mmCIF file of C-alpha atoms in Angstrom:
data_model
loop_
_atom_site.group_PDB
_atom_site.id
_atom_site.type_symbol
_atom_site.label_atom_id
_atom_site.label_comp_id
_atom_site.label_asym_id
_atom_site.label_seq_id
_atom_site.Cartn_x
_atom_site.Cartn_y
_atom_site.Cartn_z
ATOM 1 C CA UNK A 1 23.691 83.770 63.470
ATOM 2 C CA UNK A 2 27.267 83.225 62.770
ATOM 3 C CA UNK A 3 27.885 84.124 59.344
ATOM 4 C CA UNK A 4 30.685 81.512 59.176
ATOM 5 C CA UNK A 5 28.064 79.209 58.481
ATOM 6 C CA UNK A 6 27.924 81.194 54.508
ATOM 7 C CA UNK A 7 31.133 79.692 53.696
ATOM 8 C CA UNK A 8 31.283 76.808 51.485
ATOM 9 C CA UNK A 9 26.739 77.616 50.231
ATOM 10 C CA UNK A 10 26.490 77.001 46.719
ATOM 11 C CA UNK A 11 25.124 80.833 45.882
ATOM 12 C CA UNK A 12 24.077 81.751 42.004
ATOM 13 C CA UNK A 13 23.994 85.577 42.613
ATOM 14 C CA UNK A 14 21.656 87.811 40.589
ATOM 15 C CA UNK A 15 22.567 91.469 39.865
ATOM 16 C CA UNK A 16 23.865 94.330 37.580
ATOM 17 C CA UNK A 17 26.802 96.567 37.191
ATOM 18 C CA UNK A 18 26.321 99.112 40.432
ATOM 19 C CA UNK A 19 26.798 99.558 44.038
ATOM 20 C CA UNK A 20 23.854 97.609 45.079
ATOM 21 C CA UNK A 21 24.990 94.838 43.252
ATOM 22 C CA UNK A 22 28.804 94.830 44.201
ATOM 23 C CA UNK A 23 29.130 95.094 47.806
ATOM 24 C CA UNK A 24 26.731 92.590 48.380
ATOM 25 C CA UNK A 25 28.692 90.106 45.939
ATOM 26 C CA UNK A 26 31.774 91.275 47.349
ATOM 27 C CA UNK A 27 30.233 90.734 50.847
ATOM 28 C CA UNK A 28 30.004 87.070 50.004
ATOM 29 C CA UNK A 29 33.116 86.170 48.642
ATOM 30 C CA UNK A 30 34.404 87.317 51.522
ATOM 31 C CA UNK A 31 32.644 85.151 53.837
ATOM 32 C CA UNK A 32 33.516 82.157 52.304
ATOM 33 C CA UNK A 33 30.645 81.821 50.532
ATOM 34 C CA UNK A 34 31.016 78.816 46.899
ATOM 35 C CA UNK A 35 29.927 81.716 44.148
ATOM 36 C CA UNK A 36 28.778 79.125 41.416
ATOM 37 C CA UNK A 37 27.862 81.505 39.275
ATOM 38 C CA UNK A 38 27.036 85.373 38.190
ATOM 39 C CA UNK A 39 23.905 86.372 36.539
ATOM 40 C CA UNK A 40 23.714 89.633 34.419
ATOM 41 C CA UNK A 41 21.053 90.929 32.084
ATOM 42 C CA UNK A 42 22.606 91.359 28.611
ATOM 43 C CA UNK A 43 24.089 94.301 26.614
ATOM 44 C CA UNK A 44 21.841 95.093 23.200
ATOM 45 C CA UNK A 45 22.932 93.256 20.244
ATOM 46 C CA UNK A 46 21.505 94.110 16.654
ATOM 47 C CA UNK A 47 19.754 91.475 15.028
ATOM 48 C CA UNK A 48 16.190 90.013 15.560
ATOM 49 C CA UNK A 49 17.566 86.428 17.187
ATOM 50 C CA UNK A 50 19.095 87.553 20.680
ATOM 51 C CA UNK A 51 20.338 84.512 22.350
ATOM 52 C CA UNK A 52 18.275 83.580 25.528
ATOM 53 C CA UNK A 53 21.682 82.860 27.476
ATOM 54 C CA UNK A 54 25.419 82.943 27.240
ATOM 55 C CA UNK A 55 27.780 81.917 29.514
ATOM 56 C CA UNK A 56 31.278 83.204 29.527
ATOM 57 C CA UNK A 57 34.091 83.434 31.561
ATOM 58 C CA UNK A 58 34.465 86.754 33.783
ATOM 59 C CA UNK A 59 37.304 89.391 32.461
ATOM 60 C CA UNK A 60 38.852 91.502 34.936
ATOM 61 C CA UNK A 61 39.004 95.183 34.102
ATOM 62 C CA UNK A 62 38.956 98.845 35.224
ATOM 63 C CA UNK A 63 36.780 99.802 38.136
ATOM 64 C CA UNK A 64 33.393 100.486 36.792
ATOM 65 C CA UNK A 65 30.981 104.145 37.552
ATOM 66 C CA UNK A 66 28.308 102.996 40.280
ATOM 67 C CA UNK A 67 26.163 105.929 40.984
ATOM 68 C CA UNK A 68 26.764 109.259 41.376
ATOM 69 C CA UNK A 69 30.554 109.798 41.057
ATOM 70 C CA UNK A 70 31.259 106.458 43.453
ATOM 71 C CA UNK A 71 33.640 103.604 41.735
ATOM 72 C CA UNK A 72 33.686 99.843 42.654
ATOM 73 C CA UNK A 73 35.357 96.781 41.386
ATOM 74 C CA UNK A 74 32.956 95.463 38.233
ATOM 75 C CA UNK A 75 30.914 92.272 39.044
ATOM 76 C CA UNK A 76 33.127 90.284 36.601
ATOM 77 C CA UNK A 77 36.287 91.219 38.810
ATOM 78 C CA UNK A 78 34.552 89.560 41.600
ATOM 79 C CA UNK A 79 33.276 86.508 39.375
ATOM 80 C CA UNK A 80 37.137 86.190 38.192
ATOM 81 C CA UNK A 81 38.507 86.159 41.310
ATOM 82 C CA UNK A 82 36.746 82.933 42.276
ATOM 83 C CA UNK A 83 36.790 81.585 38.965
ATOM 84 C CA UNK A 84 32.862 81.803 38.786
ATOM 85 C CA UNK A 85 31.250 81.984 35.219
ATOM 86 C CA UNK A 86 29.178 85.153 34.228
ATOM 87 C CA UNK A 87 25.484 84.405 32.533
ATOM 88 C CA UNK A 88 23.877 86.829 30.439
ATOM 89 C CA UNK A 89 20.660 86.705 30.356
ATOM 90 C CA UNK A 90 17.459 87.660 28.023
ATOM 91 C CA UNK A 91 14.591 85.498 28.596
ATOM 92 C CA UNK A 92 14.524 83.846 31.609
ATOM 93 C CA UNK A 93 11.365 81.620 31.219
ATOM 94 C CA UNK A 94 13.727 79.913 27.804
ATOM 95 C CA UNK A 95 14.143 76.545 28.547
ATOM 96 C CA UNK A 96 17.449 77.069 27.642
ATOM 97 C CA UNK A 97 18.453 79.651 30.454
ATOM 98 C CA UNK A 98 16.781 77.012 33.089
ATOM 99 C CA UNK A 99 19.586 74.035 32.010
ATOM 100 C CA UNK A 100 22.319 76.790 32.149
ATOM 101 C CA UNK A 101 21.288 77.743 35.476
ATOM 102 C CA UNK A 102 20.484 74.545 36.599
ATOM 103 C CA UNK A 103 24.039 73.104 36.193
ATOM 104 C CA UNK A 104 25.006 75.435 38.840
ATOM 105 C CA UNK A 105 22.959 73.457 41.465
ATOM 106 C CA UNK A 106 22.769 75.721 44.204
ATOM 107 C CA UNK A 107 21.573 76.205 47.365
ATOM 108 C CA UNK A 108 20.500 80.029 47.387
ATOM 109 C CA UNK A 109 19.685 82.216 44.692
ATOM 110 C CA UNK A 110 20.921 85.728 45.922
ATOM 111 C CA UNK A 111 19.356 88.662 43.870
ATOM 112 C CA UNK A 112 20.318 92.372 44.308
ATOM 113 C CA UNK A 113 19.433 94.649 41.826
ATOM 114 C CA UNK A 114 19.061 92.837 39.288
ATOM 115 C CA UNK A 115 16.030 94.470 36.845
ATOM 116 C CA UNK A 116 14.484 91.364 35.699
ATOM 117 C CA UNK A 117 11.834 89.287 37.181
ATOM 118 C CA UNK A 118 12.727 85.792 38.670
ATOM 119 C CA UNK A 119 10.140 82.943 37.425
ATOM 120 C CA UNK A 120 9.616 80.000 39.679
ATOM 121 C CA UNK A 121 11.046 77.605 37.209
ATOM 122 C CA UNK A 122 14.474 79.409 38.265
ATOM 123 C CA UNK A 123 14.064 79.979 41.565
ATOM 124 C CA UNK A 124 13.228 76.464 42.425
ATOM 125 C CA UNK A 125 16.732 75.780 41.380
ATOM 126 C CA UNK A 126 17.751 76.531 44.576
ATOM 127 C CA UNK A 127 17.520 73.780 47.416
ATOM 128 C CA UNK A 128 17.824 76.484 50.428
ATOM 129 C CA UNK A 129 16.219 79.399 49.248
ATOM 130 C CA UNK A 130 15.918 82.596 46.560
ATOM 131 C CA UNK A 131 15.848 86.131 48.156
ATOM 132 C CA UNK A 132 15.998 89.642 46.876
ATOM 133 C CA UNK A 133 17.822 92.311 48.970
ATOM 134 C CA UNK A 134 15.496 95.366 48.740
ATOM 135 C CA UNK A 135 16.586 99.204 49.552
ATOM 136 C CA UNK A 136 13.790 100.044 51.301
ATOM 137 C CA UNK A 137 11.652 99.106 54.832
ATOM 138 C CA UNK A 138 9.223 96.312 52.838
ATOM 139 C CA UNK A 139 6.243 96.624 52.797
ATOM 140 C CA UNK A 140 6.715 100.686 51.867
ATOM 141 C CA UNK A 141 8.145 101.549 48.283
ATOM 142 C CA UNK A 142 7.519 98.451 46.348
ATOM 143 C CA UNK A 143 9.508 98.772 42.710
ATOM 144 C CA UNK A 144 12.425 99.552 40.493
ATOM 145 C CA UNK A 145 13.760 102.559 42.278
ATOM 146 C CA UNK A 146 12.693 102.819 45.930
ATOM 147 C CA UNK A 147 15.605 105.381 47.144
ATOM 148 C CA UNK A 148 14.037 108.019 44.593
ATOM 149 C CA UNK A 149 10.775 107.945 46.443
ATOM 150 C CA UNK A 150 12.269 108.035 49.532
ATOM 151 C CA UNK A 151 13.433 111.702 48.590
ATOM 152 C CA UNK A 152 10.258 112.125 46.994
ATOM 153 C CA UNK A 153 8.209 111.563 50.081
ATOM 154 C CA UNK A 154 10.534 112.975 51.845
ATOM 155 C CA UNK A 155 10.838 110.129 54.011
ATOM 156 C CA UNK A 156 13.058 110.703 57.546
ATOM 157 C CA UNK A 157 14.105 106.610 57.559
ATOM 158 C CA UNK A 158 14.110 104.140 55.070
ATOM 159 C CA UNK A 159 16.325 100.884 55.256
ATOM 160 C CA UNK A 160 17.147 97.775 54.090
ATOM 161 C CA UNK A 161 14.616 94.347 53.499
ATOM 162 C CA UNK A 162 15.621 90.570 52.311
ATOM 163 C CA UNK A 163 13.396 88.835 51.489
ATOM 164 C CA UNK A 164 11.790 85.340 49.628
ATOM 165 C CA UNK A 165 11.349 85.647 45.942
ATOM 166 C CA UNK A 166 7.345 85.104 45.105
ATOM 167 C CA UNK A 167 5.827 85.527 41.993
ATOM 168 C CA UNK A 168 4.917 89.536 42.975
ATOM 169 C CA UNK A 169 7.634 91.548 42.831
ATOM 170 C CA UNK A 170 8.820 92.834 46.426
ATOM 171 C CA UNK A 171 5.716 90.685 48.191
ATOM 172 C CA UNK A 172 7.632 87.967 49.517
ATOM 173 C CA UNK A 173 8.000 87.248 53.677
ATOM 174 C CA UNK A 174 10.521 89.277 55.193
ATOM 175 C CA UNK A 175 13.647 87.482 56.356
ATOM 176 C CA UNK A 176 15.739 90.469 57.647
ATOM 177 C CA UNK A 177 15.426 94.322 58.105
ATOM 178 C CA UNK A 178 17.415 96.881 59.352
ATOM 179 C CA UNK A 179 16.540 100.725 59.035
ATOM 180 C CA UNK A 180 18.625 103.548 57.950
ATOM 181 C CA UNK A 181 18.336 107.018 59.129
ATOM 182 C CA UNK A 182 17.565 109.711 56.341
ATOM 183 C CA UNK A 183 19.035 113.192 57.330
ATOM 184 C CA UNK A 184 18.505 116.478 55.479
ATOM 185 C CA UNK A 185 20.354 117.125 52.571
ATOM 186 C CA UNK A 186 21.565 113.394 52.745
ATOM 187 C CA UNK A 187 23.290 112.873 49.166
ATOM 188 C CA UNK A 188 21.262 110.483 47.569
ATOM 189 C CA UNK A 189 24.736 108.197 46.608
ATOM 190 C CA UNK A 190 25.558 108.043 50.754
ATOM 191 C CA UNK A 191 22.409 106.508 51.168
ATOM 192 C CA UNK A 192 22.744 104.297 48.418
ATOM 193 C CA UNK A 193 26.385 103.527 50.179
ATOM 194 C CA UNK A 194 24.676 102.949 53.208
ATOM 195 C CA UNK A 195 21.718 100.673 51.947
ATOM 196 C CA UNK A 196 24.696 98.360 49.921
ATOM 197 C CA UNK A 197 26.959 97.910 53.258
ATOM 198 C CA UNK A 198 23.921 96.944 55.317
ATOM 199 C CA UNK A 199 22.106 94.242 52.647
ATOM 200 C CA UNK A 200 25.415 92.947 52.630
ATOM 201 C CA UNK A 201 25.455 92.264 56.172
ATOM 202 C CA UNK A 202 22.096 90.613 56.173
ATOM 203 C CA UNK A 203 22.169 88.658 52.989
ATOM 204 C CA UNK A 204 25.515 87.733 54.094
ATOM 205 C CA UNK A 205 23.903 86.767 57.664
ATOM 206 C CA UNK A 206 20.318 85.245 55.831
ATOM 207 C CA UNK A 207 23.008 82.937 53.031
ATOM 208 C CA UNK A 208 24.147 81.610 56.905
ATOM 209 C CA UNK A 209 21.141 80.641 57.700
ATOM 210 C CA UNK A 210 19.609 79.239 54.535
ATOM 211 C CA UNK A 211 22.412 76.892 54.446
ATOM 212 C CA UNK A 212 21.564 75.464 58.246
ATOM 213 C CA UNK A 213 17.481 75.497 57.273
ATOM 214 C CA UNK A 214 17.675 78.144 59.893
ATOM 215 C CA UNK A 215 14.945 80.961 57.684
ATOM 216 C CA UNK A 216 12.368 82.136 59.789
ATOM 217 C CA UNK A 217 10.092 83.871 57.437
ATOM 218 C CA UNK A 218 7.800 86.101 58.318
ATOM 219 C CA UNK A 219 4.717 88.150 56.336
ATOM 220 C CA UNK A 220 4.933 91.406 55.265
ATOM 221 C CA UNK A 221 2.995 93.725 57.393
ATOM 222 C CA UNK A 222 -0.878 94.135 55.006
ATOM 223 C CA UNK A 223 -0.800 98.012 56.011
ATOM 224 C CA UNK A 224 1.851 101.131 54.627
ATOM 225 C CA UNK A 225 2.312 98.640 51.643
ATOM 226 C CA UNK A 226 3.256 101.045 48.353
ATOM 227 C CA UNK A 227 4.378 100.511 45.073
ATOM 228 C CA UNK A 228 5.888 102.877 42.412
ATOM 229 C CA UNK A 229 7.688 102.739 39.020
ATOM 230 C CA UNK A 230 10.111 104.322 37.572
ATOM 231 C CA UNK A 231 10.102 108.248 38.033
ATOM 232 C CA UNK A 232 8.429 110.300 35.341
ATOM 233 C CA UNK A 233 8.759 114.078 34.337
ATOM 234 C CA UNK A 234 6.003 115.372 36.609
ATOM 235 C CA UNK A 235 7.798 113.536 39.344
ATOM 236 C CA UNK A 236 10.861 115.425 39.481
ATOM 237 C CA UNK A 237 9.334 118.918 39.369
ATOM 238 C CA UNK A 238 9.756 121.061 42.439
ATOM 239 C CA UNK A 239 6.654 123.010 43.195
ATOM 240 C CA UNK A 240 6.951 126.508 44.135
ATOM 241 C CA UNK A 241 4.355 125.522 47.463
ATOM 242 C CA UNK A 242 7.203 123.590 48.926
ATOM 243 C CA UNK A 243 9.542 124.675 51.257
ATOM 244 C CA UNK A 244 13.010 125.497 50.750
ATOM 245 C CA UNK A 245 14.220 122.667 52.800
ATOM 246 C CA UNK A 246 12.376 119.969 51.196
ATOM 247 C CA UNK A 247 13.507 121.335 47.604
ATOM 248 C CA UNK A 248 16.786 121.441 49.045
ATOM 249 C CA UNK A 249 16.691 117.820 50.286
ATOM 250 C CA UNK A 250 14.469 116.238 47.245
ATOM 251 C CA UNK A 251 17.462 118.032 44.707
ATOM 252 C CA UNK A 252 19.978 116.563 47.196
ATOM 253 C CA UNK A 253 18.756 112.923 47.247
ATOM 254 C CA UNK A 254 18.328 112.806 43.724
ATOM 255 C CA UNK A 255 21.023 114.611 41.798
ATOM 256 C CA UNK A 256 23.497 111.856 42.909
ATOM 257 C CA UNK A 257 21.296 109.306 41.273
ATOM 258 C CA UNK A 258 21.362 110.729 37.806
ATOM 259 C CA UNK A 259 17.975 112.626 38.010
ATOM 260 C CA UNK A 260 17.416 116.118 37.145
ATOM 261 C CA UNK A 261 14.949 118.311 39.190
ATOM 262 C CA UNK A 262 12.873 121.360 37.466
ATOM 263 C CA UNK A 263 10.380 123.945 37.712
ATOM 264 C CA UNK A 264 8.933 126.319 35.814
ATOM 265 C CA UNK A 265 7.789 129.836 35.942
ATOM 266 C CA UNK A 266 5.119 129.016 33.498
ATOM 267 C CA UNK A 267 6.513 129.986 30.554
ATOM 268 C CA UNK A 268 9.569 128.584 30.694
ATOM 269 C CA UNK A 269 11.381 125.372 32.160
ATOM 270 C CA UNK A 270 14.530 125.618 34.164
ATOM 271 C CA UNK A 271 16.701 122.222 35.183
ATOM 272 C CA UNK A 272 18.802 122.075 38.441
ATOM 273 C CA UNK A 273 22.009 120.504 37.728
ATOM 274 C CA UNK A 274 23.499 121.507 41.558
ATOM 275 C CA UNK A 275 22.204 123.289 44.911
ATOM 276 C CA UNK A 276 24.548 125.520 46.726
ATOM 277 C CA UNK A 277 22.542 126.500 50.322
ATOM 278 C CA UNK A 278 18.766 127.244 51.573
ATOM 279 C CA UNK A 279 18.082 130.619 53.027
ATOM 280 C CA UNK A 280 14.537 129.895 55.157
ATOM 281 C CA UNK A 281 12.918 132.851 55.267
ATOM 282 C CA UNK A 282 14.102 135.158 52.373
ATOM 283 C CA UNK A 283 12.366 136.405 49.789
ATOM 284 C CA UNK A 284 13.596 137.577 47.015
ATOM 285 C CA UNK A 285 10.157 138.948 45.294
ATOM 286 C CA UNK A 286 10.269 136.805 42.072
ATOM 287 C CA UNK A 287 10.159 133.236 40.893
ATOM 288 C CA UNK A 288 13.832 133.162 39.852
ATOM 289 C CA UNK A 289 16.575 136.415 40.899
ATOM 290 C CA UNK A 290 19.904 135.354 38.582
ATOM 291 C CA UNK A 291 22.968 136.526 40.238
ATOM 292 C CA UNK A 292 27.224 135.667 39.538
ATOM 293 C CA UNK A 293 26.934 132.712 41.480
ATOM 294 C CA UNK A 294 23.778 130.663 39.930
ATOM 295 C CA UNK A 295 20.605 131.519 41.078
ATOM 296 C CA UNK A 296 18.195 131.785 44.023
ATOM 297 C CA UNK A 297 14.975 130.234 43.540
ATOM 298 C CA UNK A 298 11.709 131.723 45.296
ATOM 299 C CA UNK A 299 10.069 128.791 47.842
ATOM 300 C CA UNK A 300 6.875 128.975 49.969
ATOM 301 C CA UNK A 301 9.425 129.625 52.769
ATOM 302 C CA UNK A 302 12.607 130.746 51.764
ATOM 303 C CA UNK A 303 14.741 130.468 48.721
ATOM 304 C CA UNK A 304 16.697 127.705 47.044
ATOM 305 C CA UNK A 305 19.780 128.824 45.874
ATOM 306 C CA UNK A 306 21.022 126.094 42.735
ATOM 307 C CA UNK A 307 22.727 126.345 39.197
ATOM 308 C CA UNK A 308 20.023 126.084 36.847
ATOM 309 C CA UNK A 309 19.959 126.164 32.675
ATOM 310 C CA UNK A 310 17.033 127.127 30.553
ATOM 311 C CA UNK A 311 14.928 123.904 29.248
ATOM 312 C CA UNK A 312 12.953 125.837 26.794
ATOM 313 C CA UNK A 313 9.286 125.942 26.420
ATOM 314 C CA UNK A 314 7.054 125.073 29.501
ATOM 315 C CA UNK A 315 6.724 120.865 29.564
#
């Protein structure tokens, strides 16, 4: 499909401040495509009478912090170089929010990490079509964070899915997919990198197609289906059973997206904040050997060697 066809589609683009967000945007404006409008969820305000939607225009400013330590342009630099308007958003189901939105008129709703669930009321706004770019291989890691459980499950491939916006969140048929190689010790913000460039390319290549009629939907597969929320505690501990190398990857993957791996010696709690190497098949005869250079932790395998800081008491 010849993503010249994007240019000139009426797209109301969903998303937040990150990577996942901006390169698809930017991805759009660059193929031509009418941006008629960005949707944001808004910053706190104090008082007990938030309004359900404001529109404003865009501000261009400094480049904002995506994940890990990666920069980008901020999604209202990309709204103001089109002149599109920003919305921020509370309640979606207001009345209110669906006139906003409504004056848009357009023909696709794109949504890419954007945190808040899409009712039908707004995506029937759009004539051609409402998809969600998804960073994983639908129908696997349903949910707010699938790159996180990629690590966690220590998954070899993951990838990229776009598809319709239903009523369950990450159900909808399939429109593209593409999948991504996961390599040991693969940061977790180069796969994040990766997953952005590539649902890019395929909503910029699915906008083409909605705006010829030219979808061809298809179900999600009904096996491998998962779902999973955000991460809790227990989720980030390392467990002494596990091998160096998946401690080594798993603290890897998730460092660069803000999480902090743990374990404990059970009496006390100690928090990774980097990993230096992975010695398979040393053993160092205790749970945690201190030395200059941070500290090597004892595997099933091997040892993990990581700068760690005391968390106090057993969690």
């Amino acid at each position: 499909m010849d993503a010249a066809n994007a240019r000139g589609s009426r797209v109301l683009f969903f998303g937040r401040h990150c990577r996942l967000s901006a390169v698809p945007l930017r991805a759009l404006i660059d193929a031509g495509a009418n941006l008629v409008g960005v949707v944001v969820p808004a910053p706190p305000r104090p008082g007990p009478h938030a309004t359900p939607i404001r529109r404003r225009e865009p501000r261009r400013g400094p480049k904002l912090p995506l994940a890990g330590k990666a920069h980008g342009p901020a999604l209202d630099s990309l709204a103001a170089e089109v002149a599109a308007p920003m919305f921020e958003v509370t309640d979606l189901r207001a009345t209110a929010t669906r006139h906003a939105l409504a004056e848009t008129a357009p023909d696709v709703i794109a949504v890419s990490c954007f945190p808040l669930w899409i009712p039908p009321e707004v995506r029937s706004l759009a004539t051609r079509g409402a998809v969600n770019v998804h960073p994983s291989l639908l129908p696997r890691h349903r949910g707010p964070d699938p790159l996180f459980w990629v690590y966690r499950c220590g998954d070899t491939h993951t990838g990229v899915t776009v598809h319709l916006l239903t009523d369950r969140l990450d159900a909808g048929d399939i429109v593209a997919q593409r999948t991504i190689p996961v390599e040991p010790g693969l940061p977790g913000d180069v796969l994040e990198a990766r997953c952005a460039e590539v649902g890019a390319d395929l909503l910029v290549q699915v906008v083409a197609q909605a705006a010829i009629g030219a979808l061809r939907p298809r179900p999600q597969p009904t096996t491998g289906a998962s779902y999973e929320g955000w991460p809790e505690d227990d989720d980030l501990k390392i467990d002494p059973e596990w091998t160096c190398t998946r401690a080594w990857h798993f603290a890897r993957g998730i460092l660069p997206l803000g999480y902090q791996p743990w374990f404990t010696d059970g009496r006390r709690t100690f928090i990774i904040s980097h990993v230096t190497g992975v010695r398979p098949g040393i053993f160092v005869g205790e749970l945690v050997q201190r030395g200059p250079r941070g500290a090597a932790i004892q595997l099933a395998d091997g040892v993990l060697d990581a700068e760690i800081t005391e968390g106090g008491n057993d969690r």
